[in-house]
Amino acid sequence: MKPEIHGKYLLFLFIMIKNNGQNFHVKLPRKETLISNISLPEDLVQIQAYLRWERKGKQMYTREKEKASNKFNNYIEEYEAARAELLEEIATGTSVDDIRKKLTKKGGQEFKDSAIHEKTITIPDDLVQIQFYIRWEKAGKPNYSPEQQLREFDEAKKELQFELEKGASLDVIRKKITKGEIEAKISKPPQNKRYFSAQRTQRKQRDLMVLLNKHSVKSVEGSITVEPKPLTAVESFAKKIDLDSSPVMNKKIYKFGEREVLVLVTKSADKIKIHIASDFEEPLTLHWALSEKAGEWLPPPRTVLPPGSVSLGGAAESTFSTCSFDDLPKQVQCIELEIEDGNFKGMPFVLLSGEKWIKLNGYNFYVDFSQRFKQDQKDAGDGKGTSKVLLDRIAEMESEAQKSFMHRFNIASDLMDQAKDTGELGLAGILVWMRFMATRQLIWNKNYNVKPREISKAQDRLTDLLQNTYTTHPQHRELFRMIMSTVGRGGEGDVGQRIRDEILVIQRNNDCKGGMMEEWHQKLHNNTSPDDVVICQALIDYIKSDFDISIYWKTLAENGITKERLLSYDRAIHSDPSFRRDQKDGLLRDLGHYMRTLKAVHSGADLESAISNCMGYQAEGEGFMVGVQINPVADLPSGFPELLRFILQHVEDRNVEALIEGLLEARQELRPLLLKSSDRLKDLLFLDIALDSTVRTATERAYEELNNAGPEKIMYFITLVLENLALSSDDNEDLIYCLKGWHHAISMCKSQSAHWALYANSVLDRTRLGLSSKAEWYQRILQPSAEYLGSLLEVDPWAINIFTEEVIRAGSAATLSSLINRLDPVLRETAHLGSWQVISPVEVVGYVDVVEELLAVQNKSYDRPTILVAKSVKGEEEIPDGTVAVLTPDMPDVLSHVSVRARNCKVCFATCFDPKILADLQANKGKLLRLKPSSADVVYSEVKEGDLADSSNLKGDSPSSITLVRKQFGGKYALSAEEFTPEMVGAKSRNISYLKGKVPSWVGIPTSVALPFGVFEKVLADKLNQ
């Protein structure tokens, strides 16, 4: 083909031969190769590229393009396309000068600011592109608009041109640029004024009712009466042994399909008895030994062998017999062994049925003699108020779930359909199970090796299901958020695999292939877990402290990891870290990068990790180590990336007010995206959870600042935390009304309204009621499931008892309650309010005792009803047995442990703000007083010893009888409020009449009319009604 013939493609075909039924299509070389001798000034290419972008409507690149390539590559493609267009025009005979006149006229200006004069030496585009990338990286990898990209490319070229003018050759520039030695002068991009200044976020004005979440919720199993499950034959046998034997040290029932095996250990004097029973129909033989340490098989002494036993060298075999209990549902085989206490630590065994060996998941059974059975473990009960069927299934699957996180997350995914179909009680069951796991109450890994990428893939599957059901079940979004906060984000393939690969690179690059690092490496390969985030942080802190080993153990301890836990891993960590000083910088750099990898899988709600996942990041591969490319979430609000950067810059600030404002603005901007479905919804949810958590921790950091703050500032912080709570709550209508009330109280305070404190106190009381309602909802939904499932899984009783309290205290409700307590005395003093805050209003009679602090007597048992006057009550104490009332000048919040206990146990609990009243109560030490609390006051009086029988809290029989006097008809069928008297109407009607003239004019009193006593009987007695 002749060069002068111009075309884009050559079309041809062979007879009867086509390319998959189509003509062959061959792309011809670009024309610029035919006219390479033409010099085209770069400033013209830039103008043409800008005009192309304008013609296309100044479009932003689509998400599909972003997936295929980053924005930098998109810009280069557009730039080269502009060059090709100009070269085509030159090839038709148009001169460069004509093109310049045409472009500058079309562009409306000559682009003097960005014009680059032609030089005798042309800088290759690849060098300009590298310098452009370096500038982009140093600027924090911002999302440039096409117009900004053109300017940045121009600046990159100017920097290289300056190097040429200084006398550097292109070869020297190439060497310097690849090492990053050419200075890139970066000015920070202008901040979006709509969002924030350098110091403060500019909050948008929004209608608070837009935050309203109100959905009807129905629990499928809530109204179902669950019949108690009959005991199996083995359970009945165990119950009889429990009743007939000595204290139980160890008790377990293993399930094999429909068959069960019981192992029960009791102790009496210096003897240990081991009872083993089963409902297998085939005859059983016990193949057993004793051990002084786990895994050891020692032959039992002949003196402890049951009759008919056979010694087999390192073990013994004993035959089961039919048990002697007659009233069991079916026949049970059993055997009893008795050994001296203290000689051995445990007993390994297997069962033999015919020629079949029965083991526990492929491993030998092992009875630990040193283990103490939890005597105070509650009975599981009937599961009332729970999704019992689901919880029973979870308990059945726990032995499989404890093999690894991969197993647990996959089982949780399999159970999600059943949970969501059951409603809020089903989701509460999943939450309780996952929280028991997250708080290390359940086994994380047991005799199973699993790759990190398999764990992250299982996490990814579970979080995908959670994000989908979050969209389809809006009435349960709060529960879904709480479940997600206990589970890491996970990720497909490369994200999890990098955990496995990157530790090897760290060891290789820093020459630390032995000792603790090798033991940790083996644990990471075997079964990575959230503990690895803590271990990594402990190593970083240890290195930063100039290798102070106490700092390593301090970080571990603060996050719940002990030496014993490190040794308990399947791949135990025995050694302390030990590094050379020359390894310091490299380890800090590499472990810092590794922390992001670990958090990407295990810490979905970590703020920095959550922001990285939404904004996108890239981790380069190295050798066998895979690279990771996380793309930014599409369609984020305008200015949102800058807002997140502001948060990260100020997250450690001592003065947190501006930070909290930024966090809440980010949550408000994020909220519309959380209400619709998207394939990256879970990343947005994890970000929102992280922002929520950071508001709480930042506010707690501000407590010291608020100690001497005025009421206006405390009220402002209350509005911030209340807004945060409303954003995270499902049924938040009352919280929003409280938020409106606080905003109005602040405006009244600023305008120095005479009644601002009274108004603020009324809002405070309403907020307290809202918090109490929320606490009661948590208690009703979560605690029954925690108690039932916790008992089935043998969770520590203390963890079960405080389960709901800990959930509440991990959220913004507890922070809000603390702020309210700080404001309450200020308002009382300003508004001249009463002397009491009653937390649990129960009328009682008891003997007064005065103590310094409730903590000092919490384990005491009083042998007579006691009213404790305690100077200090922190909120975490137990109420001593025999206590009928606790009075204190302290202000534990309404959600504290002691407040919840008082209400549940019907103990009077109140705070006294008047030192004189408190001193009078203390002066009555040893005397018998009667307390009569109302909603805002406590009336007390001395009681004679002979009047003890009149007190309901001092006797167990039924209350004394009372005499009712029939009210007589007064002659009027209806009364106005002015006519209300005790003889004519009840207390409710009289209270309305009493309020007239005693409340501010802006408080409206409803018009009231009442039917007096006796009207009903009078009307019925009329002859018309006979």
PDB file of C-alpha atoms in Angstrom, residues 266-439:
ATOM      1  CA  THR A 266     -16.541 -35.739  90.966  1.00  0.00           C
ATOM      2  CA  LYS A 267     -14.267 -35.386  93.970  1.00  0.00           C
ATOM      3  CA  SER A 268     -14.694 -36.559  97.539  1.00  0.00           C
ATOM      4  CA  ALA A 269     -11.964 -36.379 100.177  1.00  0.00           C
ATOM      5  CA  ASP A 270      -8.786 -37.546  98.425  1.00  0.00           C
ATOM      6  CA  LYS A 271     -10.535 -39.553  95.686  1.00  0.00           C
ATOM      7  CA  ILE A 272     -11.486 -38.604  92.126  1.00  0.00           C
ATOM      8  CA  LYS A 273     -14.352 -40.457  90.451  1.00  0.00           C
ATOM      9  CA  ILE A 274     -14.802 -40.536  86.678  1.00  0.00           C
ATOM     10  CA  HIS A 275     -18.272 -41.512  85.418  1.00  0.00           C
ATOM     11  CA  ILE A 276     -18.620 -42.296  81.705  1.00  0.00           C
ATOM     12  CA  ALA A 277     -22.041 -43.166  80.282  1.00  0.00           C
ATOM     13  CA  SER A 278     -23.580 -43.563  76.822  1.00  0.00           C
ATOM     14  CA  ASP A 279     -26.828 -44.537  75.120  1.00  0.00           C
ATOM     15  CA  PHE A 280     -25.074 -46.484  72.329  1.00  0.00           C
ATOM     16  CA  GLU A 281     -26.968 -49.732  71.821  1.00  0.00           C
ATOM     17  CA  GLU A 282     -23.897 -51.793  70.924  1.00  0.00           C
ATOM     18  CA  PRO A 283     -21.656 -53.004  73.806  1.00  0.00           C
ATOM     19  CA  LEU A 284     -18.860 -50.514  74.552  1.00  0.00           C
ATOM     20  CA  THR A 285     -15.291 -50.946  75.737  1.00  0.00           C
ATOM     21  CA  LEU A 286     -13.241 -48.150  77.306  1.00  0.00           C
ATOM     22  CA  HIS A 287      -9.627 -47.994  76.045  1.00  0.00           C
ATOM     23  CA  TRP A 288      -7.947 -45.645  78.522  1.00  0.00           C
ATOM     24  CA  ALA A 289      -4.817 -44.493  80.303  1.00  0.00           C
ATOM     25  CA  LEU A 290      -3.678 -41.811  82.758  1.00  0.00           C
ATOM     26  CA  SER A 291      -1.330 -38.873  82.195  1.00  0.00           C
ATOM     27  CA  GLU A 292       0.808 -36.412  84.090  1.00  0.00           C
ATOM     28  CA  LYS A 293       0.621 -33.971  81.147  1.00  0.00           C
ATOM     29  CA  ALA A 294      -1.637 -33.555  78.115  1.00  0.00           C
ATOM     30  CA  GLY A 295      -0.973 -35.989  75.275  1.00  0.00           C
ATOM     31  CA  GLU A 296       0.711 -38.574  77.485  1.00  0.00           C
ATOM     32  CA  TRP A 297      -0.477 -42.214  77.864  1.00  0.00           C
ATOM     33  CA  LEU A 298       0.619 -43.947  81.095  1.00  0.00           C
ATOM     34  CA  PRO A 299      -0.638 -47.400  82.122  1.00  0.00           C
ATOM     35  CA  PRO A 300      -3.160 -47.185  85.008  1.00  0.00           C
ATOM     36  CA  PRO A 301      -2.080 -48.861  88.270  1.00  0.00           C
ATOM     37  CA  ARG A 302      -3.706 -52.272  88.742  1.00  0.00           C
ATOM     38  CA  THR A 303      -5.281 -51.023  91.977  1.00  0.00           C
ATOM     39  CA  VAL A 304      -7.571 -48.619  90.082  1.00  0.00           C
ATOM     40  CA  LEU A 305      -8.716 -51.029  87.341  1.00  0.00           C
ATOM     41  CA  PRO A 306     -12.437 -52.010  87.508  1.00  0.00           C
ATOM     42  CA  PRO A 307     -13.212 -55.730  87.682  1.00  0.00           C
ATOM     43  CA  GLY A 308     -12.749 -57.487  84.350  1.00  0.00           C
ATOM     44  CA  SER A 309     -10.252 -54.948  83.015  1.00  0.00           C
ATOM     45  CA  VAL A 310      -7.298 -55.949  80.865  1.00  0.00           C
ATOM     46  CA  SER A 311      -3.861 -54.256  80.935  1.00  0.00           C
ATOM     47  CA  LEU A 312      -2.365 -53.593  77.488  1.00  0.00           C
ATOM     48  CA  GLY A 313       1.110 -52.233  78.197  1.00  0.00           C
ATOM     49  CA  GLY A 314       0.625 -48.469  77.915  1.00  0.00           C
ATOM     50  CA  ALA A 315      -3.173 -48.554  78.423  1.00  0.00           C
ATOM     51  CA  ALA A 316      -6.055 -50.608  79.788  1.00  0.00           C
ATOM     52  CA  GLU A 317      -9.422 -51.792  78.521  1.00  0.00           C
ATOM     53  CA  SER A 318     -12.527 -51.911  80.688  1.00  0.00           C
ATOM     54  CA  THR A 319     -16.023 -53.032  79.735  1.00  0.00           C
ATOM     55  CA  PHE A 320     -19.158 -50.903  80.199  1.00  0.00           C
ATOM     56  CA  SER A 321     -22.130 -52.349  82.087  1.00  0.00           C
ATOM     57  CA  THR A 322     -25.826 -51.501  82.079  1.00  0.00           C
ATOM     58  CA  CYS A 323     -26.528 -48.811  84.666  1.00  0.00           C
ATOM     59  CA  SER A 324     -28.739 -49.574  87.658  1.00  0.00           C
ATOM     60  CA  PHE A 325     -31.216 -46.691  87.359  1.00  0.00           C
ATOM     61  CA  ASP A 326     -34.640 -47.994  86.392  1.00  0.00           C
ATOM     62  CA  ASP A 327     -36.554 -44.834  85.405  1.00  0.00           C
ATOM     63  CA  LEU A 328     -34.376 -43.695  82.498  1.00  0.00           C
ATOM     64  CA  PRO A 329     -36.081 -43.110  79.093  1.00  0.00           C
ATOM     65  CA  LYS A 330     -33.848 -45.772  77.518  1.00  0.00           C
ATOM     66  CA  GLN A 331     -31.002 -48.088  78.458  1.00  0.00           C
ATOM     67  CA  VAL A 332     -27.666 -46.488  79.318  1.00  0.00           C
ATOM     68  CA  GLN A 333     -24.243 -48.139  79.553  1.00  0.00           C
ATOM     69  CA  CYS A 334     -21.858 -46.774  82.183  1.00  0.00           C
ATOM     70  CA  ILE A 335     -18.541 -47.277  83.876  1.00  0.00           C
ATOM     71  CA  GLU A 336     -17.043 -45.766  87.032  1.00  0.00           C
ATOM     72  CA  LEU A 337     -13.337 -45.276  87.750  1.00  0.00           C
ATOM     73  CA  GLU A 338     -11.777 -44.130  91.017  1.00  0.00           C
ATOM     74  CA  ILE A 339      -8.203 -42.904  91.465  1.00  0.00           C
ATOM     75  CA  GLU A 340      -6.142 -41.134  94.116  1.00  0.00           C
ATOM     76  CA  ASP A 341      -6.267 -37.337  93.885  1.00  0.00           C
ATOM     77  CA  GLY A 342      -2.998 -35.621  93.011  1.00  0.00           C
ATOM     78  CA  ASN A 343      -1.197 -38.508  91.330  1.00  0.00           C
ATOM     79  CA  PHE A 344      -2.313 -37.731  87.772  1.00  0.00           C
ATOM     80  CA  LYS A 345      -3.412 -34.661  85.811  1.00  0.00           C
ATOM     81  CA  GLY A 346      -5.827 -36.230  83.349  1.00  0.00           C
ATOM     82  CA  MET A 347      -7.136 -39.244  81.480  1.00  0.00           C
ATOM     83  CA  PRO A 348      -6.994 -39.886  77.696  1.00  0.00           C
ATOM     84  CA  PHE A 349      -9.394 -42.444  76.266  1.00  0.00           C
ATOM     85  CA  VAL A 350     -11.238 -43.742  73.221  1.00  0.00           C
ATOM     86  CA  LEU A 351     -14.282 -45.984  72.940  1.00  0.00           C
ATOM     87  CA  LEU A 352     -14.485 -49.295  71.103  1.00  0.00           C
ATOM     88  CA  SER A 353     -17.812 -50.552  69.710  1.00  0.00           C
ATOM     89  CA  GLY A 354     -17.284 -53.940  68.051  1.00  0.00           C
ATOM     90  CA  GLU A 355     -14.426 -53.219  65.672  1.00  0.00           C
ATOM     91  CA  LYS A 356     -15.160 -49.487  65.367  1.00  0.00           C
ATOM     92  CA  TRP A 357     -13.126 -46.876  67.266  1.00  0.00           C
ATOM     93  CA  ILE A 358     -15.149 -43.868  68.503  1.00  0.00           C
ATOM     94  CA  LYS A 359     -13.114 -40.657  68.758  1.00  0.00           C
ATOM     95  CA  LEU A 360     -13.837 -36.934  69.153  1.00  0.00           C
ATOM     96  CA  ASN A 361     -13.507 -35.347  65.702  1.00  0.00           C
ATOM     97  CA  GLY A 362     -10.654 -37.712  64.908  1.00  0.00           C
ATOM     98  CA  TYR A 363      -8.817 -37.057  68.200  1.00  0.00           C
ATOM     99  CA  ASN A 364      -8.640 -38.883  71.532  1.00  0.00           C
ATOM    100  CA  PHE A 365     -10.963 -37.841  74.332  1.00  0.00           C
ATOM    101  CA  TYR A 366      -9.186 -36.180  77.259  1.00  0.00           C
ATOM    102  CA  VAL A 367     -10.483 -35.588  80.801  1.00  0.00           C
ATOM    103  CA  ASP A 368      -8.683 -32.800  82.663  1.00  0.00           C
ATOM    104  CA  PHE A 369      -8.669 -33.469  86.425  1.00  0.00           C
ATOM    105  CA  SER A 370      -7.449 -29.951  87.249  1.00  0.00           C
ATOM    106  CA  GLN A 371     -10.390 -28.274  85.515  1.00  0.00           C
ATOM    107  CA  ARG A 372     -13.081 -26.993  87.849  1.00  0.00           C
ATOM    108  CA  PHE A 373     -16.690 -27.249  86.709  1.00  0.00           C
ATOM    109  CA  LYS A 374     -18.517 -23.906  86.912  1.00  0.00           C
ATOM    110  CA  GLN A 375     -20.794 -24.571  89.851  1.00  0.00           C
ATOM    111  CA  ASP A 376     -22.556 -21.229  89.435  1.00  0.00           C
ATOM    112  CA  GLN A 377     -23.287 -21.912  85.765  1.00  0.00           C
ATOM    113  CA  LYS A 378     -26.990 -21.218  85.299  1.00  0.00           C
ATOM    114  CA  ASP A 379     -29.267 -23.863  83.915  1.00  0.00           C
ATOM    115  CA  ALA A 380     -30.013 -23.141  80.279  1.00  0.00           C
ATOM    116  CA  GLY A 381     -33.715 -22.970  81.068  1.00  0.00           C
ATOM    117  CA  ASP A 382     -36.484 -23.183  78.464  1.00  0.00           C
ATOM    118  CA  GLY A 383     -35.189 -20.464  76.119  1.00  0.00           C
ATOM    119  CA  LYS A 384     -38.194 -18.191  76.655  1.00  0.00           C
ATOM    120  CA  GLY A 385     -37.744 -14.833  74.938  1.00  0.00           C
ATOM    121  CA  THR A 386     -35.178 -16.207  72.489  1.00  0.00           C
ATOM    122  CA  SER A 387     -35.003 -17.813  69.074  1.00  0.00           C
ATOM    123  CA  LYS A 388     -34.512 -21.146  70.804  1.00  0.00           C
ATOM    124  CA  VAL A 389     -34.352 -23.346  67.713  1.00  0.00           C
ATOM    125  CA  LEU A 390     -31.591 -21.203  66.241  1.00  0.00           C
ATOM    126  CA  LEU A 391     -29.622 -21.052  69.508  1.00  0.00           C
ATOM    127  CA  ASP A 392     -29.850 -24.837  69.902  1.00  0.00           C
ATOM    128  CA  ARG A 393     -28.480 -25.194  66.383  1.00  0.00           C
ATOM    129  CA  ILE A 394     -25.619 -22.794  67.155  1.00  0.00           C
ATOM    130  CA  ALA A 395     -24.750 -24.820  70.268  1.00  0.00           C
ATOM    131  CA  GLU A 396     -24.751 -28.036  68.249  1.00  0.00           C
ATOM    132  CA  MET A 397     -22.390 -26.513  65.675  1.00  0.00           C
ATOM    133  CA  GLU A 398     -19.983 -24.926  68.190  1.00  0.00           C
ATOM    134  CA  SER A 399     -17.625 -27.929  68.269  1.00  0.00           C
ATOM    135  CA  GLU A 400     -17.211 -27.469  64.508  1.00  0.00           C
ATOM    136  CA  ALA A 401     -17.117 -23.662  64.700  1.00  0.00           C
ATOM    137  CA  GLN A 402     -14.231 -23.627  67.182  1.00  0.00           C
ATOM    138  CA  LYS A 403     -11.900 -25.309  64.698  1.00  0.00           C
ATOM    139  CA  SER A 404     -11.146 -21.983  62.998  1.00  0.00           C
ATOM    140  CA  PHE A 405     -12.584 -18.615  62.039  1.00  0.00           C
ATOM    141  CA  MET A 406     -13.216 -20.012  58.572  1.00  0.00           C
ATOM    142  CA  HIS A 407     -15.535 -22.648  60.044  1.00  0.00           C
ATOM    143  CA  ARG A 408     -17.251 -20.169  62.366  1.00  0.00           C
ATOM    144  CA  PHE A 409     -17.919 -17.554  59.682  1.00  0.00           C
ATOM    145  CA  ASN A 410     -19.165 -20.143  57.191  1.00  0.00           C
ATOM    146  CA  ILE A 411     -21.524 -21.619  59.795  1.00  0.00           C
ATOM    147  CA  ALA A 412     -22.788 -18.109  60.607  1.00  0.00           C
ATOM    148  CA  SER A 413     -23.414 -17.520  56.891  1.00  0.00           C
ATOM    149  CA  ASP A 414     -25.360 -20.781  56.657  1.00  0.00           C
ATOM    150  CA  LEU A 415     -27.522 -19.744  59.625  1.00  0.00           C
ATOM    151  CA  MET A 416     -28.273 -16.210  58.410  1.00  0.00           C
ATOM    152  CA  ASP A 417     -31.433 -17.164  56.481  1.00  0.00           C
ATOM    153  CA  GLN A 418     -32.890 -18.838  59.560  1.00  0.00           C
ATOM    154  CA  ALA A 419     -31.910 -15.857  61.718  1.00  0.00           C
ATOM    155  CA  LYS A 420     -33.446 -13.165  59.522  1.00  0.00           C
ATOM    156  CA  ASP A 421     -36.637 -15.201  59.031  1.00  0.00           C
ATOM    157  CA  THR A 422     -36.997 -15.345  62.823  1.00  0.00           C
ATOM    158  CA  GLY A 423     -36.800 -11.562  63.144  1.00  0.00           C
ATOM    159  CA  GLU A 424     -35.016  -9.522  65.782  1.00  0.00           C
ATOM    160  CA  LEU A 425     -34.663 -12.456  68.209  1.00  0.00           C
ATOM    161  CA  GLY A 426     -32.884 -14.506  65.541  1.00  0.00           C
ATOM    162  CA  LEU A 427     -30.505 -11.659  64.726  1.00  0.00           C
ATOM    163  CA  ALA A 428     -29.994 -11.110  68.458  1.00  0.00           C
ATOM    164  CA  GLY A 429     -28.917 -14.747  68.692  1.00  0.00           C
ATOM    165  CA  ILE A 430     -26.310 -14.284  65.953  1.00  0.00           C
ATOM    166  CA  LEU A 431     -25.109 -11.083  67.656  1.00  0.00           C
ATOM    167  CA  VAL A 432     -24.738 -12.795  71.043  1.00  0.00           C
ATOM    168  CA  TRP A 433     -22.803 -15.665  69.459  1.00  0.00           C
ATOM    169  CA  MET A 434     -20.489 -13.357  67.498  1.00  0.00           C
ATOM    170  CA  ARG A 435     -19.897 -11.129  70.539  1.00  0.00           C
ATOM    171  CA  PHE A 436     -19.020 -14.115  72.718  1.00  0.00           C
ATOM    172  CA  MET A 437     -16.473 -14.928  70.002  1.00  0.00           C
ATOM    173  CA  ALA A 438     -15.128 -11.366  69.747  1.00  0.00           C
ATOM    174  CA  THR A 439     -14.662 -11.112  73.538  1.00  0.00           C
TER     175      THR A 439
END
